[in-house]
Every structure is written in C-alpha cells, then in structure tokens.
Coordinates of C-alpha atoms and ligand atoms in Angstrom, one line a residue:
M1 CA 153.8 -33.9 176.8
E2 CA 151.3 -31.4 177.1
R3 CA 152.2 -28.1 175.6
K4 CA 152.8 -25.1 177.6
W5 CA 152.9 -21.7 176.4
W6 CA 156.6 -21.1 177.6
H7 CA 158.2 -23.9 176.1
D8 CA 159.3 -22.0 172.9
K9 CA 160.2 -18.9 174.3
V10 CA 163.8 -17.6 174.8
A11 CA 164.4 -15.5 178.1
Y12 CA 166.6 -12.4 179.1
Q13 CA 168.1 -12.0 182.7
I14 CA 168.3 -8.1 183.7
Y15 CA 170.4 -7.3 186.8
P16 CA 168.3 -3.8 186.9
K17 CA 171.2 -1.8 189.0
S18 CA 173.6 -2.4 185.9
F19 CA 171.5 -2.3 182.8
M20 CA 170.7 1.4 181.7
D21 CA 170.5 4.2 184.0
S22 CA 167.8 6.6 182.7
N23 CA 168.3 9.8 185.0
G24 CA 172.4 10.0 185.8
D25 CA 172.7 9.0 189.4
G26 CA 174.8 5.9 188.1
I27 CA 171.9 3.3 189.1
G28 CA 170.3 1.4 186.6
D29 CA 166.4 1.8 186.7
L30 CA 162.7 0.5 185.5
K31 CA 162.6 3.7 183.2
G32 CA 165.9 2.8 181.8
I33 CA 164.9 -1.1 181.4
I34 CA 161.6 0.4 179.5
S35 CA 164.1 2.4 177.1
K36 CA 165.6 -0.5 176.0
L37 CA 162.4 -3.2 175.5
D38 CA 162.7 -2.3 172.0
Y39 CA 166.4 -3.8 171.9
L40 CA 165.2 -6.7 173.6
K41 CA 162.3 -7.3 171.0
W42 CA 164.9 -6.8 168.3
L43 CA 167.1 -9.5 169.5
G44 CA 164.2 -11.8 169.7
V45 CA 163.6 -12.4 173.8
D46 CA 160.1 -13.3 175.0
I47 CA 160.8 -13.7 178.8
V48 CA 162.3 -10.9 180.6
W49 CA 163.4 -11.8 184.2
L50 CA 164.4 -8.6 186.5
S51 CA 167.0 -9.4 189.5
P52 CA 165.0 -8.1 192.7
I53 CA 163.9 -4.1 192.3
Y54 CA 161.8 -4.6 195.3
R55 CA 162.5 -2.4 198.3
S56 CA 165.8 -3.0 200.0
P57 CA 168.6 -2.1 201.7
L58 CA 171.0 -3.7 199.1
A59 CA 173.0 -5.0 201.3
D60 CA 172.9 -7.8 198.6
E61 CA 172.2 -6.0 196.1
G62 CA 168.2 -6.6 196.4
Y63 CA 168.2 -10.3 197.6
D64 CA 167.6 -8.7 201.0
I65 CA 163.7 -7.3 200.8
S66 CA 162.4 -5.3 202.9
D67 CA 158.9 -4.6 201.7
Y68 CA 157.5 -7.3 198.9
Y69 CA 154.9 -4.6 197.8
A70 CA 156.9 -1.7 196.9
I71 CA 159.8 -1.1 194.4
D72 CA 162.9 0.8 195.9
P73 CA 163.3 4.0 195.1
R74 CA 166.5 3.9 193.3
F75 CA 164.8 1.5 191.1
G76 CA 161.5 3.8 190.2
T77 CA 158.2 3.9 191.1
M78 CA 155.1 1.3 191.4
Q79 CA 153.9 3.3 188.6
D80 CA 157.3 2.9 186.3
M81 CA 156.5 -1.1 187.0
E82 CA 153.0 -0.8 185.9
E83 CA 154.3 0.6 182.7
L84 CA 157.3 -2.1 182.5
I85 CA 154.7 -4.6 182.2
A86 CA 152.5 -3.0 179.8
E87 CA 155.2 -2.1 177.8
A88 CA 156.0 -5.3 177.8
K89 CA 153.1 -7.0 177.2
K90 CA 152.4 -4.7 174.1
R91 CA 155.6 -6.1 172.5
D92 CA 154.5 -9.4 173.1
M93 CA 156.7 -9.8 176.4
T94 CA 156.4 -10.8 179.6
I95 CA 158.2 -10.1 182.7
L96 CA 159.7 -12.5 185.6
M97 CA 159.9 -11.2 188.8
D98 CA 162.7 -12.5 191.4
L99 CA 161.0 -14.5 194.6
V100 CA 163.2 -14.4 197.2
V101 CA 161.8 -15.9 200.3
N102 CA 164.4 -17.8 201.8
H103 CA 164.9 -14.8 204.0
C104 CA 163.8 -11.0 204.3
S105 CA 165.9 -8.2 205.0
D106 CA 166.4 -7.5 208.5
E107 CA 165.0 -4.1 207.9
H108 CA 161.3 -5.6 207.0
E109 CA 159.0 -5.2 209.3
W110 CA 158.3 -8.6 210.2
F111 CA 161.9 -8.5 211.3
R112 CA 161.3 -5.5 213.4
R113 CA 158.6 -6.8 215.3
A114 CA 160.5 -10.0 215.9
C115 CA 163.1 -7.8 217.7
E116 CA 160.3 -6.0 219.7
D117 CA 158.2 -9.1 220.6
P118 CA 160.2 -12.5 220.3
E119 CA 157.7 -14.4 221.6
G120 CA 154.9 -12.9 219.5
K121 CA 153.6 -13.6 216.4
Y122 CA 156.5 -12.2 214.5
G123 CA 159.3 -13.9 216.2
K124 CA 157.8 -17.3 214.9
F125 CA 158.4 -15.7 211.5
F126 CA 162.1 -16.4 212.0
Y127 CA 164.3 -19.2 213.7
L128 CA 165.0 -18.1 216.7
R129 CA 167.0 -19.5 219.5
D130 CA 168.0 -18.8 223.3
K131 CA 171.6 -17.3 223.7
D132 CA 173.6 -19.8 225.3
P133 CA 175.4 -18.2 228.6
D134 CA 178.6 -19.5 227.7
G135 CA 178.2 -17.9 223.9
K136 CA 177.8 -21.5 222.3
L137 CA 176.1 -21.2 219.2
P138 CA 173.3 -23.3 218.5
T139 CA 175.2 -24.7 215.7
N140 CA 178.4 -24.6 214.1
W141 CA 176.8 -24.0 210.3
R142 CA 178.9 -21.6 208.0
S143 CA 177.1 -19.0 206.3
Y144 CA 177.5 -18.8 202.5
F145 CA 178.7 -15.4 202.8
G146 CA 180.9 -16.6 205.4
G147 CA 181.1 -16.6 209.5
P148 CA 178.5 -18.0 211.4
C149 CA 174.6 -18.8 210.2
W150 CA 173.7 -17.0 213.9
A151 CA 173.2 -13.7 215.2
E152 CA 172.2 -11.8 217.9
L153 CA 168.7 -10.4 217.6
P154 CA 168.9 -7.0 218.3
G155 CA 167.7 -6.0 221.8
T156 CA 167.0 -9.3 222.9
D157 CA 168.9 -12.4 224.7
K158 CA 168.1 -14.7 221.1
L159 CA 169.9 -15.3 218.2
Y160 CA 168.6 -15.7 214.7
L161 CA 169.6 -17.9 211.7
H162 CA 171.0 -16.2 208.5
V163 CA 172.2 -18.9 206.2
F164 CA 173.4 -16.1 203.5
H165 CA 174.5 -12.5 205.1
K166 CA 173.3 -11.6 208.7
K167 CA 171.2 -8.9 207.1
Q168 CA 169.0 -11.8 205.4
P169 CA 167.4 -13.4 208.4
D170 CA 166.1 -17.2 207.3
L171 CA 162.2 -17.1 207.2
N172 CA 160.5 -19.7 209.2
W173 CA 158.7 -21.5 206.8
E174 CA 157.2 -24.6 208.7
N175 CA 155.3 -21.8 210.2
P176 CA 152.1 -21.5 208.0
E177 CA 151.6 -18.0 208.3
V178 CA 154.8 -17.1 206.9
R179 CA 153.8 -19.6 203.7
E180 CA 150.3 -17.9 203.4
E181 CA 152.4 -14.4 203.5
V182 CA 154.6 -15.4 200.5
Y183 CA 151.6 -17.0 198.6
K184 CA 149.5 -14.0 199.2
N185 CA 152.7 -11.9 197.7
I186 CA 152.9 -14.2 194.5
R187 CA 149.2 -13.8 193.6
W188 CA 149.4 -9.8 194.1
W189 CA 152.2 -9.7 191.7
M190 CA 150.8 -12.4 189.1
E191 CA 147.6 -10.2 189.4
K192 CA 149.5 -7.2 188.3
G193 CA 150.0 -9.3 184.9
I194 CA 153.9 -10.7 185.2
G195 CA 154.3 -13.7 183.8
G196 CA 155.7 -15.9 186.5
F197 CA 159.3 -15.8 188.9
R198 CA 162.6 -16.8 188.8
I199 CA 162.8 -18.7 192.5
D200 CA 165.7 -17.5 194.4
A201 CA 168.0 -20.0 196.7
I202 CA 164.8 -22.2 197.5
I203 CA 166.6 -25.4 198.7
N204 CA 167.6 -23.6 201.6
I205 CA 163.5 -23.3 203.0
K206 CA 163.6 -26.8 204.4
K207 CA 165.8 -26.9 207.3
P208 CA 166.5 -30.4 209.3
A209 CA 164.2 -31.5 212.0
V210 CA 167.0 -31.7 214.4
F211 CA 169.5 -28.6 214.6
R212 CA 172.7 -30.6 215.1
D213 CA 176.8 -29.6 214.7
Y214 CA 178.5 -31.1 211.6
P215 CA 182.4 -31.8 211.4
A216 CA 184.2 -28.7 210.7
D217 CA 185.5 -28.3 207.4
R218 CA 187.6 -25.2 207.8
E219 CA 189.9 -24.0 210.5
D220 CA 187.0 -21.6 211.8
G221 CA 185.4 -24.8 213.2
L222 CA 182.0 -24.0 210.9
S223 CA 180.6 -26.3 209.0
T224 CA 179.1 -26.0 205.3
V225 CA 175.0 -25.5 205.1
H226 CA 175.2 -28.1 202.6
N227 CA 175.7 -30.4 205.4
M228 CA 172.2 -29.7 207.0
L229 CA 170.8 -29.1 203.7
R230 CA 171.1 -32.9 202.7
E231 CA 169.6 -34.0 205.9
A232 CA 166.6 -31.8 205.4
E233 CA 163.8 -33.9 204.3
G234 CA 160.0 -32.7 203.0
I235 CA 160.7 -29.6 200.9
G236 CA 158.5 -31.1 198.2
E237 CA 155.5 -30.3 200.8
F238 CA 155.8 -26.7 201.0
L239 CA 157.0 -26.5 197.3
G240 CA 153.6 -28.6 195.8
E241 CA 151.4 -26.1 198.2
M242 CA 152.9 -23.0 196.6
R243 CA 152.5 -24.2 192.9
D244 CA 148.9 -25.2 193.9
K245 CA 147.9 -22.2 196.2
A246 CA 149.8 -19.7 194.1
F247 CA 151.2 -20.6 190.5
A248 CA 149.0 -22.9 189.1
P249 CA 145.6 -20.7 189.5
Y250 CA 147.7 -18.4 187.3
D251 CA 149.4 -20.6 184.8
A252 CA 152.7 -19.1 185.8
F253 CA 156.3 -19.8 184.3
T254 CA 158.7 -20.6 187.4
V255 CA 162.0 -21.3 187.2
G256 CA 163.7 -22.6 190.2
E257 CA 167.3 -21.9 191.3
V258 CA 168.0 -25.6 192.5
F259 CA 171.6 -26.8 193.1
N260 CA 172.6 -30.6 193.2
E261 CA 169.3 -32.2 192.7
K262 CA 169.2 -35.6 192.5
S263 CA 168.0 -37.8 189.7
D264 CA 165.1 -38.9 191.2
E265 CA 164.0 -35.7 192.4
L266 CA 163.9 -34.4 188.7
P267 CA 160.2 -35.6 188.1
L268 CA 158.9 -33.9 191.3
F269 CA 160.8 -30.7 190.5
I270 CA 160.0 -29.9 186.7
G271 CA 158.3 -33.3 185.4
E272 CA 154.5 -33.1 184.6
N273 CA 152.5 -30.8 187.1
G274 CA 156.3 -30.8 188.8
Y275 CA 156.7 -27.7 191.2
F276 CA 158.4 -25.6 188.8
S277 CA 157.9 -25.1 185.1
S278 CA 161.4 -25.5 185.2
M279 CA 165.0 -25.2 186.7
F280 CA 168.4 -24.1 185.8
D281 CA 171.1 -26.6 184.6
F282 CA 174.2 -25.7 186.8
S283 CA 176.1 -28.7 186.3
A284 CA 178.9 -26.5 184.5
E285 CA 178.5 -23.7 187.1
I286 CA 179.0 -26.0 190.0
Y287 CA 181.9 -27.8 188.5
G288 CA 185.1 -28.1 190.4
H289 CA 183.5 -26.4 193.5
S290 CA 185.7 -26.6 196.5
E291 CA 184.3 -26.3 200.4
K292 CA 187.7 -24.6 200.9
G293 CA 187.1 -21.6 199.0
W294 CA 187.2 -20.3 195.3
F295 CA 190.4 -20.5 195.5
D296 CA 191.1 -23.8 195.9
A297 CA 187.8 -24.5 192.8
K298 CA 189.3 -26.4 189.7
R299 CA 189.1 -24.7 186.4
I300 CA 186.9 -26.1 184.0
D301 CA 187.9 -26.6 180.3
L302 CA 185.6 -27.4 177.2
D303 CA 185.8 -31.1 177.4
A304 CA 184.7 -30.9 180.7
Y305 CA 182.4 -28.4 179.9
K306 CA 180.6 -31.0 177.1
N307 CA 180.7 -33.7 180.0
C308 CA 178.8 -31.6 182.2
I309 CA 176.0 -30.3 179.7
F310 CA 176.0 -33.6 178.2
G311 CA 175.3 -35.2 181.6
A312 CA 172.3 -33.0 182.4
Q313 CA 170.9 -33.9 179.1
E314 CA 171.3 -37.5 179.7
K315 CA 169.7 -37.1 183.2
I316 CA 166.4 -34.7 182.0
G317 CA 165.6 -37.0 178.9
D318 CA 162.3 -35.7 178.3
I319 CA 161.2 -35.7 182.0
G320 CA 160.7 -31.6 181.2
F321 CA 163.1 -28.8 180.5
Y322 CA 165.9 -27.4 182.1
S323 CA 166.6 -24.0 181.6
T324 CA 170.1 -23.2 180.1
I325 CA 172.5 -20.7 181.0
I326 CA 176.4 -19.8 180.5
E327 CA 176.3 -16.6 183.2
N328 CA 173.9 -14.9 185.5
H329 CA 174.6 -12.4 188.0
D330 CA 176.2 -14.7 190.5
E331 CA 178.6 -16.3 187.8
P332 CA 181.8 -15.1 186.2
R333 CA 181.4 -14.2 182.2
G334 CA 180.8 -17.7 180.5
A335 CA 182.9 -16.0 177.7
S336 CA 185.7 -15.7 180.2
R337 CA 185.2 -19.3 182.1
Y338 CA 184.7 -21.4 179.5
L339 CA 186.8 -20.6 177.0
P340 CA 190.4 -20.3 177.6
D341 CA 192.5 -17.0 176.9
E342 CA 194.5 -18.0 173.9
I343 CA 191.1 -19.1 171.7
R344 CA 188.7 -16.0 173.1
C345 CA 187.4 -14.1 170.2
E346 CA 184.4 -13.7 168.4
S347 CA 184.2 -16.8 166.6
S348 CA 184.7 -18.8 170.2
K349 CA 181.8 -17.1 171.7
K350 CA 179.6 -17.7 168.7
A351 CA 180.9 -21.4 169.0
L352 CA 179.8 -21.5 172.8
A353 CA 176.6 -19.5 172.0
T354 CA 175.5 -22.2 169.4
V355 CA 176.2 -25.4 171.4
Y356 CA 174.7 -24.0 175.1
F357 CA 171.9 -22.8 173.1
L358 CA 170.5 -25.3 171.1
R359 CA 170.5 -28.3 173.4
R360 CA 167.1 -29.3 174.6
G361 CA 165.9 -26.6 177.3
L362 CA 164.8 -23.0 177.8
P363 CA 167.5 -20.6 177.1
F364 CA 168.4 -17.7 179.4
I365 CA 170.7 -15.1 177.7
Y366 CA 172.2 -12.5 180.8
Q367 CA 172.6 -9.2 179.7
G368 CA 175.5 -8.8 178.0
Q369 CA 176.3 -12.1 177.1
E370 CA 175.0 -11.3 173.6
I371 CA 178.0 -8.8 173.0
G372 CA 180.2 -11.7 174.5
M373 CA 181.3 -9.2 177.6
E374 CA 184.3 -10.6 179.3
N375 CA 185.3 -10.8 183.0
K376 CA 187.3 -7.8 184.5
K377 CA 190.8 -8.0 186.0
I378 CA 190.3 -7.3 189.9
R379 CA 192.9 -5.5 190.9
T380 CA 192.4 -4.7 194.9
V381 CA 190.1 -5.7 197.1
E382 CA 188.7 -2.2 197.7
E383 CA 187.1 -2.4 194.4
L384 CA 184.8 -5.2 195.0
D385 CA 181.2 -4.3 195.9
D386 CA 179.8 -8.0 196.1
I387 CA 180.0 -9.4 199.6
S388 CA 180.5 -12.9 198.6
S389 CA 183.5 -11.6 197.1
I390 CA 184.7 -10.1 199.9
D391 CA 184.6 -12.8 201.6
A392 CA 185.9 -15.2 199.2
Y393 CA 189.2 -13.0 199.4
Q394 CA 189.7 -13.3 203.1
V395 CA 189.0 -17.0 202.9
A396 CA 191.6 -17.3 200.9
I397 CA 193.8 -15.2 202.8
D398 CA 193.0 -17.3 205.9
A399 CA 194.3 -19.9 204.4
G400 CA 197.7 -18.7 203.4
I401 CA 197.0 -18.2 199.9
S402 CA 199.1 -15.2 198.6
K403 CA 197.5 -11.3 198.1
E404 CA 198.1 -11.7 194.2
K405 CA 196.4 -15.5 193.9
A406 CA 193.8 -14.0 196.1
L407 CA 193.0 -11.4 193.1
E408 CA 193.6 -13.8 190.6
S409 CA 190.9 -16.4 192.0
L410 CA 188.5 -13.4 192.1
S411 CA 189.4 -12.2 188.6
Y412 CA 187.7 -15.5 187.6
H413 CA 185.0 -16.1 190.3
S414 CA 183.6 -12.7 191.0
R415 CA 180.1 -12.1 190.9
D416 CA 181.2 -8.5 190.2
N417 CA 182.5 -9.7 187.0
A418 CA 178.8 -9.8 185.7
R419 CA 177.4 -6.7 187.6
T420 CA 179.7 -4.3 186.3
P421 CA 177.4 -1.8 183.8
M422 CA 176.1 -3.1 180.6
Q423 CA 177.7 -2.0 177.6
W424 CA 175.8 0.0 175.3
S425 CA 178.1 2.2 173.3
A426 CA 182.0 3.1 173.3
G427 CA 180.8 6.5 175.0
K428 CA 181.7 7.9 178.4
H429 CA 181.0 5.0 180.8
A430 CA 179.7 2.5 178.1
G431 CA 176.5 4.4 177.6
F432 CA 175.0 3.3 180.5
T433 CA 174.7 6.6 182.6
A434 CA 175.2 10.0 182.4
G435 CA 176.5 10.1 185.9
E436 CA 178.9 8.4 187.8
P437 CA 178.1 4.5 187.8
W438 CA 177.7 2.6 191.1
L439 CA 179.9 -0.1 189.9
K440 CA 182.9 1.0 187.6
E441 CA 182.5 -0.4 184.2
N442 CA 184.7 -2.9 182.5
P443 CA 187.1 -1.1 180.1
C444 CA 186.4 -3.6 177.5
Y445 CA 184.0 -1.9 176.6
R446 CA 185.7 0.3 174.2
E447 CA 186.0 -2.9 171.8
I448 CA 182.5 -5.0 172.9
N449 CA 179.6 -3.0 173.1
V450 CA 176.0 -3.4 171.5
Q451 CA 176.5 0.1 169.1
E452 CA 179.2 -1.6 167.2
Q453 CA 177.8 -5.1 167.1
E454 CA 174.7 -3.9 166.2
G455 CA 175.3 -2.8 162.5
R456 CA 177.7 -6.0 161.6
S457 CA 176.2 -8.8 160.7
D458 CA 179.1 -11.2 161.9
S459 CA 179.0 -9.6 165.2
V460 CA 178.4 -11.7 168.3
L461 CA 175.2 -10.0 168.5
A462 CA 174.1 -10.7 165.2
H463 CA 174.9 -14.3 165.8
Y464 CA 172.7 -14.4 168.9
R465 CA 170.0 -13.0 167.0
K466 CA 170.2 -15.5 164.5
L467 CA 170.2 -18.4 167.1
I468 CA 166.9 -17.1 168.3
A469 CA 165.7 -16.6 165.3
L470 CA 166.4 -20.3 164.2
R471 CA 164.5 -21.7 167.4
K472 CA 161.6 -19.9 166.7
D473 CA 161.7 -20.7 163.0
P474 CA 158.5 -22.7 162.1
A475 CA 160.7 -25.1 159.5
F476 CA 162.8 -26.0 163.0
K477 CA 161.1 -25.2 166.1
E478 CA 159.3 -28.8 166.5
T479 CA 162.7 -30.3 166.9
L480 CA 165.0 -27.7 168.5
V481 CA 161.8 -27.3 170.9
Y482 CA 161.1 -30.7 171.3
G483 CA 163.4 -33.0 169.7
D484 CA 165.7 -35.8 171.6
F485 CA 169.1 -34.9 172.3
E486 CA 171.7 -37.3 170.8
P487 CA 175.7 -36.4 171.3
V488 CA 178.1 -37.2 168.2
S489 CA 182.0 -37.8 168.2
R490 CA 181.4 -37.6 172.3
D491 CA 185.3 -38.4 172.6
A492 CA 186.6 -35.7 170.4
H493 CA 188.8 -33.5 172.0
N494 CA 187.5 -29.8 172.0
V495 CA 184.7 -30.6 170.0
I496 CA 181.1 -30.5 171.1
A497 CA 178.6 -32.0 168.8
Y498 CA 175.0 -33.2 169.4
V499 CA 172.0 -34.0 167.0
R500 CA 168.8 -32.6 167.9
R501 CA 165.9 -35.4 166.5
G502 CA 162.7 -34.7 165.8
D503 CA 159.8 -36.1 163.8
G504 CA 161.4 -36.8 160.2
Q505 CA 163.9 -33.9 161.3
A506 CA 167.7 -34.2 162.3
I507 CA 169.3 -31.3 163.2
L508 CA 173.5 -31.5 163.8
V509 CA 174.6 -28.6 166.2
A510 CA 178.9 -28.6 166.2
A511 CA 181.2 -26.4 167.5
N512 CA 185.3 -27.0 166.9
F513 CA 187.1 -25.5 169.4
N514 CA 190.6 -26.2 168.0
T515 CA 192.4 -24.3 166.3
E516 CA 193.1 -26.4 163.4
A517 CA 190.5 -28.1 161.5
R518 CA 188.3 -30.8 162.4
Q519 CA 186.3 -33.7 160.7
I520 CA 183.0 -34.8 162.5
A521 CA 181.5 -38.2 160.9
L522 CA 178.0 -37.6 160.6
P523 CA 175.4 -39.7 162.7
A524 CA 173.1 -42.1 161.5
D525 CA 169.2 -41.7 160.5
A526 CA 166.5 -43.2 162.4
D527 CA 166.8 -46.7 160.4
G528 CA 170.3 -46.6 161.7
K529 CA 171.8 -45.5 158.4
P530 CA 174.5 -42.9 158.6
F531 CA 173.6 -39.4 156.9
R532 CA 175.6 -38.4 154.1
G533 CA 174.8 -34.8 153.6
G534 CA 173.4 -31.9 155.2
R535 CA 172.1 -28.2 154.7
V536 CA 173.5 -25.7 156.5
I537 CA 171.4 -23.4 158.1
L538 CA 173.5 -21.3 160.5
S539 CA 177.3 -20.7 160.8
G540 CA 179.6 -18.7 163.1
G541 CA 181.6 -17.9 160.4
G542 CA 183.0 -18.9 156.9
S543 CA 181.1 -21.7 155.3
P544 CA 181.5 -25.0 156.8
V545 CA 181.4 -28.2 154.1
I546 CA 179.5 -31.5 154.4
E547 CA 180.2 -34.0 152.2
D548 CA 180.5 -37.5 151.9
G549 CA 179.3 -38.2 155.4
T550 CA 181.5 -35.6 157.1
L551 CA 180.8 -31.9 158.3
H552 CA 184.3 -30.4 158.1
L553 CA 184.9 -27.3 160.5
E554 CA 187.8 -25.1 160.2
G555 CA 189.4 -24.1 163.6
L556 CA 186.8 -22.2 166.2
Q557 CA 184.2 -22.9 163.6
S558 CA 180.7 -23.7 164.0
A559 CA 177.5 -24.9 162.6
V560 CA 174.0 -25.7 162.5
A561 CA 173.1 -28.0 159.9
V562 CA 169.6 -30.3 158.6
L563 CA 170.6 -33.7 157.8
E564 CA 169.8 -35.2 154.6
Ligands
TEU601 O1 172.1 -17.5 194.9 C1 171.8 -18.5 195.6 C2 173.2 -19.2 196.0 O2 173.2 -20.4 196.1 C3 174.5 -18.5 196.1 O3 175.1 -18.8 197.4 C4 175.3 -18.5 195.0 O4 175.8 -19.8 195.2 C5 176.5 -17.6 195.3 O5 176.0 -16.4 194.8 C6 177.8 -17.6 194.9 O6 178.5 -16.6 195.5 C7 170.8 -16.5 195.2 C8 170.8 -15.2 194.6 O7 171.0 -16.0 193.1 C9 172.1 -14.6 194.7 O8 172.2 -13.4 194.4 C10 171.7 -14.0 196.7 O9 172.7 -13.2 197.0 C11 171.5 -15.2 197.3 O10 170.7 -16.1 196.5 C12 170.7 -14.8 198.8 O11 169.5 -14.3 198.2
CA602 CA1 169.2 5.9 188.0

C-alpha cells in the first residue's frame, strides 16, 4: 500500500459554535479556536476538522451555506481564518473544512436567482418541478428533518427539492455547471492552505433517474429518502470527477460522511485511488435505527458494539482506512451511548477510548470526548435547539408516545447532547464564554472539565493523550497504523479484545467492561504457538498482569500489551 501523509495522523473535530468564545457574545469563534491550538497540540492532535464556519443563516447550524467564500461574521473574518490556518501550520497541524454541497442555503445567491428566473441558468442549479393544480407533490419522499421533501419556490408556480430542511435546497449535481462551481470552491480553499475536507451527506448527491413514489412507512403517507437513494445509480462518476479535478492535484485528505455503504463499494470509495482518503465507520452509530423514529430505536449494548466495530474491521481488511469515532456533532455522547449507566466512570471511559482508538483506522476525537463529556438530560422540548431533535419529538408524539418517553428518547439521541459548550473549567459557563452561551451548558461541567483533568495523570484526558502518543511512538506505530486486526476472545461477554499484528510485532488491546475480574487467553503468534507473556505499554488504571499465557484484568480495567 502506498504510504500517505495522513495515515499516522490523529484528527480532532471542532464544533465552532460551542468550542470557545473569544468576545463574550456567547458564540464560539475562530479567535477562540486559535487560543486553544496549544491545547490541541499538547494533546497530540494533527488534523483539525471544523464544522462549517461559512456565511450561513445557521438554520441547520451552518450546514446551510449562503456563501462558500465567506466566513460567517458570528465566527469571525477571513483574516481570522487565514490566521488560524497559519497558526495551525506553525504547530505542524492542518485544518479540514466541511464540504457541504448536497445543498446550499435558500439564502444563497444561486437560489435567490433561481426564484427570480426559474427557467434561467440558476433554475438549473436545483431540482425544480411544476406545481400540480391538485396539490399532489412530485414524490412522497420524507425529508430527513421531517415533512415532505418539496417546498414552494417563492414567487413562482414551482416546487424545489430538499432532502434536508426546507432552508437547504438540493443542488442539482447532474448539471456540470454546479459541479464546476463546487470544484472551483474546493480548489480555492486548498490554495488557502487547508489540508482537505470532511465531506457532508455526500451519498445524497445522486438522485434516481426516475422520480417516483415509494410505499408509505408512516401515517403521514411519506416514505424515507433511503428508498430513493437505493435506486440512485452512478454516484461514482461525480465522486471520481471531484477527486481528479479538485482533491488529487493538492493531495488533499478527504473523509466522506457515507452511510450504509455496500461491501463491494469500499474499494471504490476508499481503496487505492478511491474517491476519498477515508470515510467514517458508522457501524455502531446506525445500530438499532428505526424508520419509525428515534423513540423506536433499539439501544446498543457492549456486545453489540463489539460486533459492529469488529464487523466493520473485517469488512475493510486492508482495503483502506476507516475513520473511527465514538461521537460527533450529530450523535449523542459516546460515553453515554456505549457505556451503561451502572458502569459509566473514568475507568470505563478509558476502556472505551482504548478499544475504539487503537483499531485499524484514523482516530477522530470530537470536542469534549477527550474529557469524557456525557449526555445532558433534556427536560422540556423548549430547551432544544436542533431541528432534527425538534422533529423527532413531534414524530414520537404523533406516534402516540407519552411526553416523558419522548423526552427520554431525546436525552439519549439528541444532537444537542454534543453541541453544549465545551467544558474548559468549573468556572462560570464552563469557561466557554464570558457572556451567555447560545446553548445552555451541561451541568456536568462542574465535575468534568479540562482544567480539573489537565493536571491529573489518571484522568480521561491524560489517557487520551497517552493513546495518541502511543499510536505515534516509533516503537509501535508501524503495527498500530498498518498492522492487521484480529479479534481475541470474541465471545467473551462485555469483553472487547483484539490483536494488531505488524511485521514481527503483536499488540494486544483489551478492555473488560464487567465489574468483576476477567482472564483473557493470549492469542497465537505468527507460527501458531500461543504467546506466553507480554509487556503492558498502557493501562486504563491499576497494573494489569500477564502470566502463563493469560491477561488478567480487574473489573472495568483495560490494557495494551506487546506480546512476547
Ligand atoms: O448529516 C447527514 C445525515 O445524514 C443526518 O441526517 C444525520 O443522520 C442526522 O444528523 C441525524 O439527526 C450531515 C451533517 O453532519 C448534519 O449536521 C447536517 O444536519 C446534515 O448533513 C445536513 O447538512
Ligand atoms: Ca464569539
């Protein structure tokens, strides 16, 4: 496999609105990010992905862009952005922008001009259809954020397609002019010196040749967008073109937000010369999904979690590199989702961190994950900001679910869980802002914050720092980055263990999520002889022991060991 500059890197996702506010207006900003670069460097981060900071009405918190060449004034100026890129570079770090091009904002100039002249150039930038006199919509597709995918094109007798919110009109990728606009923008940003892009919702850019209805899956008579996506063929032509015209000339690092990929598509997407450098392993995040809504989703336990991530590792093999996560700005906190209430503590958070982080792939850390931030209890629907959560609440109520149960499912699933202010200290508003935060902080900031953990060698934060250092340590890097993945004691209940095998080295990664001790038999070496011993190179607390071919782990203990 050809070596790439990003293979051995560790990435960190910033949700700018909630990361650090520099001017007391309650909204995180670019200057705030710059002020925390030393922290990220200290942690060991190389790649920093920023959720969108372009000019935007923020209807979907920046995933609705009204100018791809401007910074939203709430986040700062283009000069701040240039300073951020330069300051990151000084520290040997690189910035990823978020590429949101399935749709733009209805406040983008393209859309405005499409409204003025639907038959003209910009009408062809979108999917427009004539309004039916009887009010029948062109298709019965339900948008991701609820309601039909069609809305009136203001001032006209036409409708436009939006698979997300109605303030996010879909761009028509069949139109070569649209694609050229996208590539031009990518190149413009690459010229500014960024390292690449995280690519938003990309699987939605290809629509089926024929727009038709699908069987309704809820009382509303609508049908999930997934049905139409299943029939859309030929996305590869767009993605290959984007790679060749925009990414490849800059050797950009790109990570695709791709859901439900089929096994035979993996080599095309992230194999040698794939469309993207990498894509997220969402196997555990999509587990238990229900078309009925969040309230009906099945909750994941640790054995199911193990099956998800092991399954993905086996699917990818050495085809390429997934990017690995336990949370992001669309998901609840990983510590709350994957660790049951009864065992959620620093030891189990470190155990989860260890097994997610050291599998094959590029680790992404979402802001606050490194200190073990948790979900927040949502008490009323009024405290929600996220459009997806507000819709999910209504969906639950419409399905006859009680208010209490609906709120409970939001506390578990809501995107707002990840969007509360970053917890820097136990001070006012978690040290995020001197003003009033745009979204209320999670009360857990008093116990869980950077300041408290920075100076403590057994903190979750210290553990993340050690994990990053371990993956970069010349003594282990080759194995941890490129080595194979092989499950160990796969059937052991609440135990997640695997071995990474490189050239002449085998590293065991193991975590015991039971509260009682467990023994794990060491796997065999390359000649098929069981390993007898090993050297522990990282532990999530205490002193795990290896003797007579067995790793002994106390309850909630985790360990990484070079086998001998
Ligand atoms: O998310 C894409 C996506 O498929 C979402 O519908 C996701 O399943 C949803 O957030 C769950 O509630 C991307 C972005 O990550 C997200 O923040 C944006 O809202 C969305 O695209 C539209 O740009
Ligand atoms: Ca601010």
